[in-house]
Amino acid sequence: LAAVFNEFCPPNDSLRLLMVGCGNSELSAQMHMAGYHQITNIDVAAAAVEKMAQRFADLDMDWEVMDATAMRFPDNSFGLAVDKGTLDAMMS
């Protein structure tokens, strides 16, 4: 996936990324380490969000319990949205 992201949406300091359905995946942390530093992670599972926020607290990412069908962000808040579940389905 790194090649696809680098070709179509390379990391830069102003790019804000929304990780939809972050669950307990390490993808956000991996993307942060690859240069995507403004990451907001959302999931409906409060336990998963809390666990991952603690696990990766040193990476300074945002974590919110939120339903992707009822997001509270203003329009155009993010330059890139990643749906982890869809990526998983595509990679299997």
CSV table of N, CA, C and O in Angstrom, one decimal:
chain,number,residue,atom,x,y,z
A,1,LEU,N,0.8,-1.2,0.0
A,1,LEU,CA,0.0,0.0,0.0
A,1,LEU,C,0.8,1.3,0.0
A,1,LEU,O,0.4,2.3,-0.5
A,2,ALA,N,2.0,1.2,0.5
A,2,ALA,CA,2.9,2.4,0.6
A,2,ALA,C,3.1,3.0,-0.7
A,2,ALA,O,3.0,4.3,-0.9
A,3,ALA,N,3.3,2.2,-1.8
A,3,ALA,CA,3.5,2.8,-3.1
A,3,ALA,C,2.3,3.5,-3.6
A,3,ALA,O,2.4,4.6,-4.2
A,4,VAL,N,1.1,3.0,-3.3
A,4,VAL,CA,-0.1,3.7,-3.8
A,4,VAL,C,-0.3,5.0,-3.1
A,4,VAL,O,-0.6,6.0,-3.7
A,5,PHE,N,-0.1,5.0,-1.7
A,5,PHE,CA,-0.2,6.2,-1.0
A,5,PHE,C,0.8,7.2,-1.4
A,5,PHE,O,0.5,8.4,-1.6
A,6,ASN,N,2.0,6.8,-1.6
A,6,ASN,CA,3.1,7.8,-2.0
A,6,ASN,C,2.8,8.3,-3.4
A,6,ASN,O,3.2,9.5,-3.6
A,7,GLU,N,2.2,7.6,-4.3
A,7,GLU,CA,2.0,8.1,-5.6
A,7,GLU,C,0.8,9.1,-5.6
A,7,GLU,O,0.9,10.1,-6.3
A,8,PHE,N,-0.3,8.7,-5.0
A,8,PHE,CA,-1.5,9.5,-5.1
A,8,PHE,C,-1.7,10.6,-3.9
A,8,PHE,O,-2.4,11.5,-4.1
A,9,CYS,N,-1.1,10.3,-2.8
A,9,CYS,CA,-1.3,11.3,-1.7
A,9,CYS,C,-0.1,11.2,-0.8
A,9,CYS,O,-0.1,10.6,0.4
A,10,PRO,N,1.1,11.6,-1.2
A,10,PRO,CA,2.3,11.5,-0.4
A,10,PRO,C,2.2,12.3,0.9
A,10,PRO,O,1.4,13.3,0.9
A,11,PRO,N,2.8,11.9,1.9
A,11,PRO,CA,2.8,12.6,3.2
A,11,PRO,C,3.4,14.0,3.1
A,11,PRO,O,4.3,14.2,2.3
A,12,ASN,N,2.7,15.0,3.7
A,12,ASN,CA,3.3,16.3,3.9
A,12,ASN,C,2.7,16.9,5.2
A,12,ASN,O,1.8,16.4,5.8
A,13,ASP,N,3.3,18.0,5.6
A,13,ASP,CA,3.0,18.5,6.9
A,13,ASP,C,1.6,19.1,7.0
A,13,ASP,O,1.0,19.2,8.1
A,14,SER,N,1.0,19.4,5.9
A,14,SER,CA,-0.4,20.0,6.0
A,14,SER,C,-1.5,19.0,5.7
A,14,SER,O,-2.7,19.3,5.9
A,15,LEU,N,-1.2,17.8,5.3
A,15,LEU,CA,-2.2,16.8,5.0
A,15,LEU,C,-2.8,16.2,6.3
A,15,LEU,O,-2.1,15.7,7.1
A,16,ARG,N,-4.2,16.4,6.4
A,16,ARG,CA,-4.9,15.8,7.5
A,16,ARG,C,-5.5,14.5,7.0
A,16,ARG,O,-6.2,14.5,6.0
A,17,LEU,N,-5.4,13.5,7.8
A,17,LEU,CA,-5.8,12.1,7.4
A,17,LEU,C,-6.9,11.7,8.4
A,17,LEU,O,-6.7,11.8,9.6
A,18,LEU,N,-8.0,11.1,7.9
A,18,LEU,CA,-9.0,10.5,8.7
A,18,LEU,C,-9.0,9.0,8.5
A,18,LEU,O,-9.1,8.5,7.4
A,19,MET,N,-8.8,8.3,9.6
A,19,MET,CA,-8.8,6.9,9.6
A,19,MET,C,-10.1,6.4,10.1
A,19,MET,O,-10.4,6.5,11.3
A,20,VAL,N,-11.0,5.9,9.2
A,20,VAL,CA,-12.3,5.5,9.5
A,20,VAL,C,-12.4,4.1,9.9
A,20,VAL,O,-11.8,3.2,9.2
A,21,GLY,N,-13.0,3.8,11.0
A,21,GLY,CA,-13.0,2.4,11.5
A,21,GLY,C,-11.7,1.9,11.9
A,21,GLY,O,-11.3,0.8,11.5
A,22,CYS,N,-10.9,2.7,12.7
A,22,CYS,CA,-9.5,2.3,13.0
A,22,CYS,C,-9.4,1.0,13.8
A,22,CYS,O,-8.4,0.3,13.6
A,23,GLY,N,-10.4,0.7,14.6
A,23,GLY,CA,-10.4,-0.6,15.3
A,23,GLY,C,-9.1,-0.7,16.1
A,23,GLY,O,-8.6,0.2,16.7
A,24,ASN,N,-8.5,-2.0,16.1
A,24,ASN,CA,-7.3,-2.2,16.9
A,24,ASN,C,-6.1,-2.4,15.9
A,24,ASN,O,-5.1,-3.0,16.3
A,25,SER,N,-6.2,-1.9,14.7
A,25,SER,CA,-5.2,-2.0,13.7
A,25,SER,C,-4.0,-1.1,14.0
A,25,SER,O,-4.2,0.0,14.6
A,26,GLU,N,-2.8,-1.5,13.6
A,26,GLU,CA,-1.6,-0.6,13.7
A,26,GLU,C,-1.4,0.2,12.5
A,26,GLU,O,-0.4,0.9,12.4
A,27,LEU,N,-2.4,0.2,11.5
A,27,LEU,CA,-2.2,1.0,10.3
A,27,LEU,C,-1.9,2.5,10.6
A,27,LEU,O,-1.1,3.1,9.9
A,28,SER,N,-2.7,3.1,11.5
A,28,SER,CA,-2.5,4.5,11.8
A,28,SER,C,-1.0,4.8,12.3
A,28,SER,O,-0.4,5.7,11.9
A,29,ALA,N,-0.6,3.9,13.1
A,29,ALA,CA,0.8,4.1,13.6
A,29,ALA,C,1.8,3.9,12.5
A,29,ALA,O,2.8,4.7,12.4
A,30,GLN,N,1.6,2.9,11.6
A,30,GLN,CA,2.5,2.7,10.5
A,30,GLN,C,2.5,3.9,9.6
A,30,GLN,O,3.5,4.3,9.1
A,31,MET,N,1.3,4.5,9.3
A,31,MET,CA,1.2,5.7,8.5
A,31,MET,C,1.9,6.9,9.1
A,31,MET,O,2.5,7.7,8.5
A,32,HIS,N,1.7,7.0,10.4
A,32,HIS,CA,2.4,8.1,11.2
A,32,HIS,C,3.9,8.0,11.0
A,32,HIS,O,4.6,9.0,10.7
A,33,MET,N,4.4,6.8,11.2
A,33,MET,CA,5.9,6.6,11.0
A,33,MET,C,6.3,6.8,9.6
A,33,MET,O,7.5,7.1,9.3
A,34,ALA,N,5.4,6.7,8.6
A,34,ALA,CA,5.7,6.9,7.2
A,34,ALA,C,5.7,8.4,6.8
A,34,ALA,O,5.9,8.7,5.7
A,35,GLY,N,5.2,9.2,7.8
A,35,GLY,CA,5.2,10.7,7.5
A,35,GLY,C,3.9,11.3,7.5
A,35,GLY,O,3.8,12.6,7.4
A,36,TYR,N,2.8,10.6,7.8
A,36,TYR,CA,1.5,11.2,7.9
A,36,TYR,C,1.3,11.5,9.4
A,36,TYR,O,1.0,10.6,10.2
A,37,HIS,N,1.5,12.8,9.8
A,37,HIS,CA,1.5,13.1,11.2
A,37,HIS,C,0.2,13.7,11.7
A,37,HIS,O,0.0,13.7,12.9
A,38,GLN,N,-0.7,14.1,10.9
A,38,GLN,CA,-2.0,14.7,11.3
A,38,GLN,C,-3.1,13.7,11.1
A,38,GLN,O,-3.8,13.8,10.1
A,39,ILE,N,-3.2,12.7,12.0
A,39,ILE,CA,-4.1,11.6,11.8
A,39,ILE,C,-5.2,11.7,12.9
A,39,ILE,O,-4.9,11.8,14.1
A,40,THR,N,-6.4,11.6,12.5
A,40,THR,CA,-7.6,11.5,13.4
A,40,THR,C,-8.2,10.1,13.1
A,40,THR,O,-8.5,9.7,12.0
A,41,ASN,N,-8.3,9.3,14.2
A,41,ASN,CA,-8.8,8.0,14.2
A,41,ASN,C,-10.2,7.9,14.8
A,41,ASN,O,-10.4,8.5,15.9
A,42,ILE,N,-11.1,7.3,14.1
A,42,ILE,CA,-12.5,7.2,14.6
A,42,ILE,C,-12.9,5.7,14.5
A,42,ILE,O,-12.5,5.0,13.6
A,43,ASP,N,-13.8,5.4,15.5
A,43,ASP,CA,-14.4,4.0,15.5
A,43,ASP,C,-15.6,4.1,16.4
A,43,ASP,O,-15.6,4.9,17.4
A,44,VAL,N,-16.6,3.2,16.2
A,44,VAL,CA,-17.7,3.2,17.1
A,44,VAL,C,-17.4,2.4,18.4
A,44,VAL,O,-18.2,2.5,19.4
A,45,ALA,N,-16.4,1.6,18.4
A,45,ALA,CA,-16.0,0.8,19.5
A,45,ALA,C,-15.2,1.6,20.5
A,45,ALA,O,-14.0,1.7,20.3
A,46,ALA,N,-15.8,2.0,21.6
A,46,ALA,CA,-15.1,2.8,22.6
A,46,ALA,C,-13.9,2.1,23.2
A,46,ALA,O,-12.8,2.7,23.4
A,47,ALA,N,-14.0,0.8,23.4
A,47,ALA,CA,-12.9,0.0,24.0
A,47,ALA,C,-11.7,0.0,23.1
A,47,ALA,O,-10.6,0.1,23.5
A,48,ALA,N,-11.9,-0.1,21.8
A,48,ALA,CA,-10.8,-0.2,20.8
A,48,ALA,C,-10.2,1.2,20.7
A,48,ALA,O,-8.9,1.3,20.7
A,49,VAL,N,-11.0,2.3,20.7
A,49,VAL,CA,-10.4,3.6,20.6
A,49,VAL,C,-9.6,3.9,21.9
A,49,VAL,O,-8.4,4.4,21.7
A,50,GLU,N,-10.1,3.6,23.0
A,50,GLU,CA,-9.4,3.8,24.3
A,50,GLU,C,-8.0,3.0,24.3
A,50,GLU,O,-7.0,3.5,24.6
A,51,LYS,N,-8.1,1.7,23.9
A,51,LYS,CA,-6.9,0.9,23.9
A,51,LYS,C,-5.8,1.4,23.0
A,51,LYS,O,-4.7,1.5,23.4
A,52,MET,N,-6.2,1.8,21.8
A,52,MET,CA,-5.3,2.2,20.8
A,52,MET,C,-4.7,3.6,21.1
A,52,MET,O,-3.5,3.9,20.9
A,53,ALA,N,-5.6,4.5,21.7
A,53,ALA,CA,-5.1,5.8,22.1
A,53,ALA,C,-4.0,5.7,23.2
A,53,ALA,O,-3.0,6.4,23.2
A,54,GLN,N,-4.2,4.8,24.1
A,54,GLN,CA,-3.2,4.5,25.1
A,54,GLN,C,-1.9,3.9,24.5
A,54,GLN,O,-0.8,4.3,24.8
A,55,ARG,N,-2.1,2.9,23.7
A,55,ARG,CA,-1.0,2.2,23.1
A,55,ARG,C,-0.1,3.1,22.2
A,55,ARG,O,1.1,3.0,22.2
A,56,PHE,N,-0.7,4.1,21.5
A,56,PHE,CA,0.1,4.9,20.7
A,56,PHE,C,0.1,6.4,21.1
A,56,PHE,O,0.2,7.3,20.3
A,57,ALA,N,0.0,6.6,22.4
A,57,ALA,CA,-0.1,8.0,23.0
A,57,ALA,C,1.1,8.8,22.6
A,57,ALA,O,1.0,10.0,22.4
A,58,ASP,N,2.3,8.2,22.4
A,58,ASP,CA,3.5,8.9,22.1
A,58,ASP,C,3.5,9.4,20.7
A,58,ASP,O,4.4,10.2,20.3
A,59,LEU,N,2.6,9.0,19.8
A,59,LEU,CA,2.6,9.4,18.4
A,59,LEU,C,1.7,10.7,18.2
A,59,LEU,O,1.7,11.2,17.1
A,60,ASP,N,1.1,11.2,19.2
A,60,ASP,CA,0.3,12.4,19.1
A,60,ASP,C,-0.7,12.4,18.0
A,60,ASP,O,-0.8,13.3,17.1
A,61,MET,N,-1.5,11.3,17.9
A,61,MET,CA,-2.6,11.2,17.0
A,61,MET,C,-3.9,11.5,17.8
A,61,MET,O,-4.0,11.4,19.0
A,62,ASP,N,-5.0,11.9,17.1
A,62,ASP,CA,-6.3,12.1,17.7
A,62,ASP,C,-7.1,10.9,17.6
A,62,ASP,O,-7.1,10.2,16.6
A,63,TRP,N,-7.9,10.6,18.7
A,63,TRP,CA,-8.7,9.4,18.7
A,63,TRP,C,-10.1,9.8,19.2
A,63,TRP,O,-10.2,10.5,20.2
A,64,GLU,N,-11.1,9.4,18.5
A,64,GLU,CA,-12.5,9.7,18.9
A,64,GLU,C,-13.4,8.6,18.7
A,64,GLU,O,-13.3,7.9,17.6
A,65,VAL,N,-14.3,8.4,19.6
A,65,VAL,CA,-15.4,7.4,19.4
A,65,VAL,C,-16.5,8.1,18.6
A,65,VAL,O,-17.0,9.2,19.0
A,66,MET,N,-16.7,7.6,17.4
A,66,MET,CA,-17.6,8.3,16.5
A,66,MET,C,-18.1,7.3,15.4
A,66,MET,O,-17.4,6.4,14.9
A,67,ASP,N,-19.3,7.4,15.1
A,67,ASP,CA,-20.0,6.7,14.0
A,67,ASP,C,-19.7,7.3,12.7
A,67,ASP,O,-19.9,8.5,12.5
A,68,ALA,N,-19.1,6.6,11.7
A,68,ALA,CA,-18.7,7.2,10.4
A,68,ALA,C,-20.0,7.7,9.6
A,68,ALA,O,-19.8,8.5,8.7
A,69,THR,N,-21.1,7.2,10.0
A,69,THR,CA,-22.4,7.7,9.3
A,69,THR,C,-22.9,9.0,10.0
A,69,THR,O,-23.9,9.5,9.5
A,70,ALA,N,-22.3,9.4,11.0
A,70,ALA,CA,-22.8,10.6,11.7
A,70,ALA,C,-21.6,11.4,12.3
A,70,ALA,O,-21.5,11.7,13.4
A,71,MET,N,-20.6,11.7,11.4
A,71,MET,CA,-19.4,12.4,11.8
A,71,MET,C,-19.7,13.8,12.2
A,71,MET,O,-20.6,14.5,11.6
A,72,ARG,N,-19.0,14.4,13.1
A,72,ARG,CA,-19.2,15.7,13.6
A,72,ARG,C,-18.1,16.7,13.1
A,72,ARG,O,-18.0,17.8,13.7
A,73,PHE,N,-17.4,16.4,12.1
A,73,PHE,CA,-16.3,17.2,11.6
A,73,PHE,C,-16.9,18.2,10.6
A,73,PHE,O,-17.8,17.8,9.8
A,74,PRO,N,-16.4,19.4,10.5
A,74,PRO,CA,-16.8,20.3,9.4
A,74,PRO,C,-16.4,19.8,8.1
A,74,PRO,O,-15.5,19.0,7.9
A,75,ASP,N,-17.2,20.2,7.1
A,75,ASP,CA,-16.8,19.7,5.7
A,75,ASP,C,-15.4,20.1,5.3
A,75,ASP,O,-14.9,21.2,5.8
A,76,ASN,N,-14.8,19.3,4.5
A,76,ASN,CA,-13.4,19.6,4.0
A,76,ASN,C,-12.4,19.6,5.1
A,76,ASN,O,-11.4,20.3,5.0
A,77,SER,N,-12.6,18.9,6.2
A,77,SER,CA,-11.6,18.9,7.3
A,77,SER,C,-10.4,18.0,7.0
A,77,SER,O,-9.3,18.2,7.7
A,78,PHE,N,-10.5,17.1,6.1
A,78,PHE,CA,-9.4,16.2,5.8
A,78,PHE,C,-9.1,16.1,4.3
A,78,PHE,O,-9.9,16.2,3.5
A,79,GLY,N,-7.8,15.9,4.1
A,79,GLY,CA,-7.3,15.8,2.7
A,79,GLY,C,-7.3,14.3,2.2
A,79,GLY,O,-7.2,14.1,1.0
A,80,LEU,N,-7.4,13.4,3.2
A,80,LEU,CA,-7.4,12.0,2.9
A,80,LEU,C,-8.2,11.2,3.9
A,80,LEU,O,-8.0,11.5,5.1
A,81,ALA,N,-9.0,10.4,3.4
A,81,ALA,CA,-9.8,9.5,4.3
A,81,ALA,C,-9.5,8.0,4.0
A,81,ALA,O,-9.5,7.7,2.8
A,82,VAL,N,-9.1,7.2,5.0
A,82,VAL,CA,-8.8,5.8,4.7
A,82,VAL,C,-9.8,5.0,5.5
A,82,VAL,O,-10.0,5.2,6.7
A,83,ASP,N,-10.4,4.1,4.8
A,83,ASP,CA,-11.4,3.1,5.3
A,83,ASP,C,-10.6,1.8,5.5
A,83,ASP,O,-10.4,1.1,4.6
A,84,LYS,N,-10.2,1.5,6.7
A,84,LYS,CA,-9.4,0.4,7.0
A,84,LYS,C,-10.1,-0.9,6.6
A,84,LYS,O,-9.4,-1.8,6.0
A,85,GLY,N,-11.4,-1.1,6.8
A,85,GLY,CA,-12.1,-2.3,6.5
A,85,GLY,C,-12.1,-2.5,5.0
A,85,GLY,O,-11.9,-3.7,4.5
A,86,THR,N,-12.2,-1.5,4.2
A,86,THR,CA,-12.2,-1.6,2.7
A,86,THR,C,-10.8,-2.0,2.3
A,86,THR,O,-10.6,-2.9,1.4
A,87,LEU,N,-9.8,-1.4,2.9
A,87,LEU,CA,-8.4,-1.8,2.5
A,87,LEU,C,-8.1,-3.3,2.8
A,87,LEU,O,-7.5,-4.0,2.0
A,88,ASP,N,-8.6,-3.7,4.0
A,88,ASP,CA,-8.5,-5.2,4.3
A,88,ASP,C,-9.1,-6.1,3.3
A,88,ASP,O,-8.5,-7.1,2.9
A,89,ALA,N,-10.3,-5.7,2.9
A,89,ALA,CA,-11.0,-6.5,1.9
A,89,ALA,C,-10.3,-6.6,0.6
A,89,ALA,O,-10.2,-7.6,-0.1
A,90,MET,N,-9.7,-5.4,0.2
A,90,MET,CA,-9.0,-5.4,-1.1
A,90,MET,C,-7.7,-6.2,-1.1
A,90,MET,O,-7.3,-6.7,-2.1
A,91,MET,N,-7.1,-6.2,0.1
A,91,MET,CA,-5.8,-6.9,0.2
A,91,MET,C,-5.9,-8.4,0.4
A,91,MET,O,-5.0,-9.2,0.3
A,92,SER,N,-7.1,-8.9,0.7
A,92,SER,CA,-7.3,-10.4,1.0
A,92,SER,C,-7.7,-11.1,-0.3
A,92,SER,O,-7.9,-10.6,-1.3
